[in-house]
Structure formats: C-alpha cells, structure tokens
PDB file of C-alpha atoms in Angstrom:
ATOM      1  CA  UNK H   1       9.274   3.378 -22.287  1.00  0.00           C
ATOM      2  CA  UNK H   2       7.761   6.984 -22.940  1.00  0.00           C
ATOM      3  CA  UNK H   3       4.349   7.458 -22.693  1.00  0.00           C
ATOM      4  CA  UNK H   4       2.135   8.247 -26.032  1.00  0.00           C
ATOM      5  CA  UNK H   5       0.411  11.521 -26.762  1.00  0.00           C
ATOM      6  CA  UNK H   6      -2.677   8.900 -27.398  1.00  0.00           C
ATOM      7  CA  UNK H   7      -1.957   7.530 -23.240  1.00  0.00           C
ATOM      8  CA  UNK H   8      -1.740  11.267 -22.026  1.00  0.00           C
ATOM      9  CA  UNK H   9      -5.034  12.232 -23.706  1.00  0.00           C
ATOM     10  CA  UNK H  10      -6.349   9.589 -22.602  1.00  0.00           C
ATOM     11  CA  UNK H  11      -5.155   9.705 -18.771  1.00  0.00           C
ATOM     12  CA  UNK H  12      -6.021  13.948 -18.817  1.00  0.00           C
ATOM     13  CA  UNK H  13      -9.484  13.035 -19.758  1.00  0.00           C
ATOM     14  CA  UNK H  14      -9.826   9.958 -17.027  1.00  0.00           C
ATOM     15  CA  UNK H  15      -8.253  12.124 -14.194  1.00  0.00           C
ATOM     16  CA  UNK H  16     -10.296  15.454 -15.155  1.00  0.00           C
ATOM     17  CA  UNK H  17     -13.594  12.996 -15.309  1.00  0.00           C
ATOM     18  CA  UNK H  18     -12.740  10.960 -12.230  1.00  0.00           C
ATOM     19  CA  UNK H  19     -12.136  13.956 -10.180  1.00  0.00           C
ATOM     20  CA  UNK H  20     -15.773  15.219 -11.108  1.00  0.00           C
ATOM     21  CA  UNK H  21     -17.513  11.619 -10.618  1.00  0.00           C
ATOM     22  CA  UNK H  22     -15.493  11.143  -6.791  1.00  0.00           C
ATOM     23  CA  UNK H  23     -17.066  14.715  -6.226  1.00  0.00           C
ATOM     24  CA  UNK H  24     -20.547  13.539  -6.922  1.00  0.00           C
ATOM     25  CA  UNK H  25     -20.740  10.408  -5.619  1.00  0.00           C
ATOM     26  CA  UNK H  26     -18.858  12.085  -2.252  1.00  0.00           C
ATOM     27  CA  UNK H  27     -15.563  10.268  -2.472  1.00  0.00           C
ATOM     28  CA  UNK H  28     -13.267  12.859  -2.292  1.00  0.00           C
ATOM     29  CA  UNK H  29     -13.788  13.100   1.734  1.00  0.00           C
ATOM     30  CA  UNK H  30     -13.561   9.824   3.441  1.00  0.00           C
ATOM     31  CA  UNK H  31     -13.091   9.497   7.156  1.00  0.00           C
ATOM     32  CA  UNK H  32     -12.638  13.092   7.960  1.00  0.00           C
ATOM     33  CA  UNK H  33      -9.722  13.278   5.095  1.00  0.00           C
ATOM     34  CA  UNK H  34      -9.283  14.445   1.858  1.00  0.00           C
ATOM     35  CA  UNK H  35      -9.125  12.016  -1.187  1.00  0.00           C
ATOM     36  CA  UNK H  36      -7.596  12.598  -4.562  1.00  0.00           C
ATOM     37  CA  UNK H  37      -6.319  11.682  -7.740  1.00  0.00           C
ATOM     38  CA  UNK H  38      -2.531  12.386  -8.709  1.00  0.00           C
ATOM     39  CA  UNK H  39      -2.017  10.461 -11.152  1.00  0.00           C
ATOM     40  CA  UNK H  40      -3.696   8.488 -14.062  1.00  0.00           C
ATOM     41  CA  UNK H  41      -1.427   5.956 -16.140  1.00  0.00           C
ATOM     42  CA  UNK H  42      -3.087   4.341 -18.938  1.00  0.00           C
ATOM     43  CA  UNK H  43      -1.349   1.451 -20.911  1.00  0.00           C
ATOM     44  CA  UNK H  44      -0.222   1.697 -24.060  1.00  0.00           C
ATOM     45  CA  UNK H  45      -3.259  -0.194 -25.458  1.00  0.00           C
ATOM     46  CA  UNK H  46      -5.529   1.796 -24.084  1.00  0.00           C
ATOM     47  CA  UNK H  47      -7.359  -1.180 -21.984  1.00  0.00           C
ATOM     48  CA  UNK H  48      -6.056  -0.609 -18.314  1.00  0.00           C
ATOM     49  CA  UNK H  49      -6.107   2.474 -16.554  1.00  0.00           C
ATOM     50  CA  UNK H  50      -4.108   2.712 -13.298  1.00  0.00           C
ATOM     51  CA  UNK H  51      -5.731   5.404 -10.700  1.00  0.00           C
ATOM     52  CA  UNK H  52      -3.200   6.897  -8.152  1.00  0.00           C
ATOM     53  CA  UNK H  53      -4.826   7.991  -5.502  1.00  0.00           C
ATOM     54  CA  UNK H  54      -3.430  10.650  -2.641  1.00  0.00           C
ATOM     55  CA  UNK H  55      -5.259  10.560   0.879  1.00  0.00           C
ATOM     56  CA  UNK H  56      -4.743  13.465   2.684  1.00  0.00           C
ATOM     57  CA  UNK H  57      -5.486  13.306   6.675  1.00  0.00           C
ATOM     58  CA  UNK H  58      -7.295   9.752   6.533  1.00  0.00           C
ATOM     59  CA  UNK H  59      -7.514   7.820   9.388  1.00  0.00           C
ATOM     60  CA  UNK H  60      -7.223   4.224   7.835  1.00  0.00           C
ATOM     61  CA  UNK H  61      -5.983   4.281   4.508  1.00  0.00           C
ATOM     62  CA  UNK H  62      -6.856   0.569   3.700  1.00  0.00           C
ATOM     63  CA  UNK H  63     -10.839   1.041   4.838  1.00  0.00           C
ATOM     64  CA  UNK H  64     -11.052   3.943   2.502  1.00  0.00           C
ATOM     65  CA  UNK H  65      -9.066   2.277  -0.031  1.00  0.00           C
ATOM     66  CA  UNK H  66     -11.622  -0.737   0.610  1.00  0.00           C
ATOM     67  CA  UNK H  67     -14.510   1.804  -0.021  1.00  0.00           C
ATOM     68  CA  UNK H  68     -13.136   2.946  -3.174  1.00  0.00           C
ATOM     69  CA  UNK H  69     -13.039  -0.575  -4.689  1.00  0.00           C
ATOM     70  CA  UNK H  70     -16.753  -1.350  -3.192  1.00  0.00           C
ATOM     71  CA  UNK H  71     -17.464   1.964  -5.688  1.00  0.00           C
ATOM     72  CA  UNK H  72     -16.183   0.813  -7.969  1.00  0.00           C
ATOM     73  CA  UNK H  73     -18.670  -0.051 -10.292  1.00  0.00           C
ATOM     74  CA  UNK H  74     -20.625   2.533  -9.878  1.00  0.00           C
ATOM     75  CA  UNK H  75     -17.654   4.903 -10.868  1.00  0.00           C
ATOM     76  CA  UNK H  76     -17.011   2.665 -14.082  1.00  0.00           C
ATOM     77  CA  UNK H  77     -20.857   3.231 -15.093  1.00  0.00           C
ATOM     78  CA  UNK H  78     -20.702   7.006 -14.370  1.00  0.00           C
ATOM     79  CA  UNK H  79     -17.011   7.094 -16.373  1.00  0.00           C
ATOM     80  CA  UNK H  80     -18.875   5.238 -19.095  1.00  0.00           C
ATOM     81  CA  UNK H  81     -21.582   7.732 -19.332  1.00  0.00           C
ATOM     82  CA  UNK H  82     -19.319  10.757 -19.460  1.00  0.00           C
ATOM     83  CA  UNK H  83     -16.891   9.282 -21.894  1.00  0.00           C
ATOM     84  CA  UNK H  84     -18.390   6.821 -24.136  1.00  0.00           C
ATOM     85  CA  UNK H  85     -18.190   8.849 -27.096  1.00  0.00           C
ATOM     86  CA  UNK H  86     -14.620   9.805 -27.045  1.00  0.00           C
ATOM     87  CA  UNK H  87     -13.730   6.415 -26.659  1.00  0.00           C
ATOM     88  CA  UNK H  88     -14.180   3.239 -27.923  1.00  0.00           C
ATOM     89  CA  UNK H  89     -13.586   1.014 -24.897  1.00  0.00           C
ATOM     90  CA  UNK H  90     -13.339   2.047 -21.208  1.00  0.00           C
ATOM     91  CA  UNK H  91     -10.591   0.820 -19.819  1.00  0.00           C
ATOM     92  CA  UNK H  92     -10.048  -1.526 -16.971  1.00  0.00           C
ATOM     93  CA  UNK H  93      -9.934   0.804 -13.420  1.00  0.00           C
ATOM     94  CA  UNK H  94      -7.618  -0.086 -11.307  1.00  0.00           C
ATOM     95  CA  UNK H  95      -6.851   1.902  -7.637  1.00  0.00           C
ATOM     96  CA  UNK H  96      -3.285   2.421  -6.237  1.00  0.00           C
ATOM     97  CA  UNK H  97      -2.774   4.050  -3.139  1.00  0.00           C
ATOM     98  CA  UNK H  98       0.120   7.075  -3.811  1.00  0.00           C
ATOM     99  CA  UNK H  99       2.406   7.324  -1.014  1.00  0.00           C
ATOM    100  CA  UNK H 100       4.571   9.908  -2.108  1.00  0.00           C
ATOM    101  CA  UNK H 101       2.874  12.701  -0.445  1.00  0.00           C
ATOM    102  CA  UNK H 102       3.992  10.053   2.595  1.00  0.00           C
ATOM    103  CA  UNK H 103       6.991   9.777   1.980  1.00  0.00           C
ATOM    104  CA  UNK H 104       7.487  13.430   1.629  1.00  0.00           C
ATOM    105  CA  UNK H 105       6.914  14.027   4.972  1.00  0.00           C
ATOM    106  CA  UNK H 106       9.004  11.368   6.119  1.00  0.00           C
ATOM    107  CA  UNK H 107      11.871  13.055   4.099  1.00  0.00           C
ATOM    108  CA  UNK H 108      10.947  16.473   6.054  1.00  0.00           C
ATOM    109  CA  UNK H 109      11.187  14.903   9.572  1.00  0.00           C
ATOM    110  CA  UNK H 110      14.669  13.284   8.735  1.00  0.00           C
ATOM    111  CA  UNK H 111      15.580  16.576   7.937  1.00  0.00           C
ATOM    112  CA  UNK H 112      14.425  18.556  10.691  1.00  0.00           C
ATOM    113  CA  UNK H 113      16.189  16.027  12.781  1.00  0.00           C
ATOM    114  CA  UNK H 114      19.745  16.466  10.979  1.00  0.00           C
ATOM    115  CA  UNK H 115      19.704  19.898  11.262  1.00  0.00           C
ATOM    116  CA  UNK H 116      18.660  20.130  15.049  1.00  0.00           C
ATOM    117  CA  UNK H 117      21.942  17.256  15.292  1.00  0.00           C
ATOM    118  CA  UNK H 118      23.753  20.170  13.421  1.00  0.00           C
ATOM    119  CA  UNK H 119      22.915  22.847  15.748  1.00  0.00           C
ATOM    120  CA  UNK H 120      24.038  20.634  18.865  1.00  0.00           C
ATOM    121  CA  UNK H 121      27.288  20.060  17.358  1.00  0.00           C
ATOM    122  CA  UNK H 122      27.994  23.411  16.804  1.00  0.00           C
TER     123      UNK H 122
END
C-alpha cells in the first residue's frame, strides 16, 4: 500500500528533527563511525514511527544500536519539545538498523570479483 501525503509529512518532519536532536545529544558519531538516518516510515495512523538508521564505519553495530535504544527517551522528550505543536500525538520510536548501504558493498565486491574471473578467461 502507498504511502499518504499525511505519512510523508509526517516522516520529512521526524527525519529533518531527528537528524538535529542525534546532532545535539552527539549520536551521530558512535565508536569512531558515522551514524544516520535514511529513512523514516510512519504508519498510516500516525502512532508508530519506524527510524532506519545507516552506520557508516562502526565497529559494533549492535553496541551502538544498544546505545541508541538506552537514548531513547531522552530523544522522544527532545522530539516532543520540537514537535508538539504540529502534532497531536508523538508517535511510538522505533530503531532499525539499515543494511543496505551493506549490502551495497557486498554487491561491489561480487562484482569486482566477476570481472577479474572475466579478465582471466580472456
């Protein structure tokens, strides 16, 4: 099912919010990497937002992802002081950890190697 032009409002104003509040409360560099948001979903009632998040050269993804979720509260109360009058209820945060950036580089290395195999065969 398509997304709503309510759910992308909605999910523009999280991300561009969230992005400031990681900055201040110095989570967008954990363990020597880079952390940030790709993506916000929200659900079509407006009550659970679903964070993406892409970590860039991080050492142990699940101990920063653990970190995130110990902040979490304290992201939901600086979220609810930036956005409280554009919306009537905050919705639910939850983290995700985005792979894609991942599995993009995965993708990359099997190509590298089937074109090396490709210039041996030739």
């Amino acid at each position: 099912m398509e997304e709503g032009k309510r759910q992308r409002q909605v999910a523009g104003a999280l991300q561009q919010e969230l992005n400031e509040i990681f900055r201040h409360l110095n989570l967008s560099m954990i363990d020597g990497g880079m952390v940030s948001i790709s993506s916000v979903k929200v659900t079509p009632d407006l009550l659970e937002a679903r964070i993406y998040l892409s970590l860039f050269q991080v050492k142990d993804a699940a101990a920063a992802m653990k970190t995130i979720e110990s902040k979490a509260w304290e992201i939901k109360r600086e979220l609810v002081n930036r956005v409280k009058h554009q919306l009537r209820r905050i919705p639910v945060l939850q983290f995700y950890l985005d792979d894609t950036l991942d599995y993009v580089f995965r993708m990359e290395d099997v190509f590298k190697k089937i074109n090396e195999e490709k210039k041996g065969d030739s």
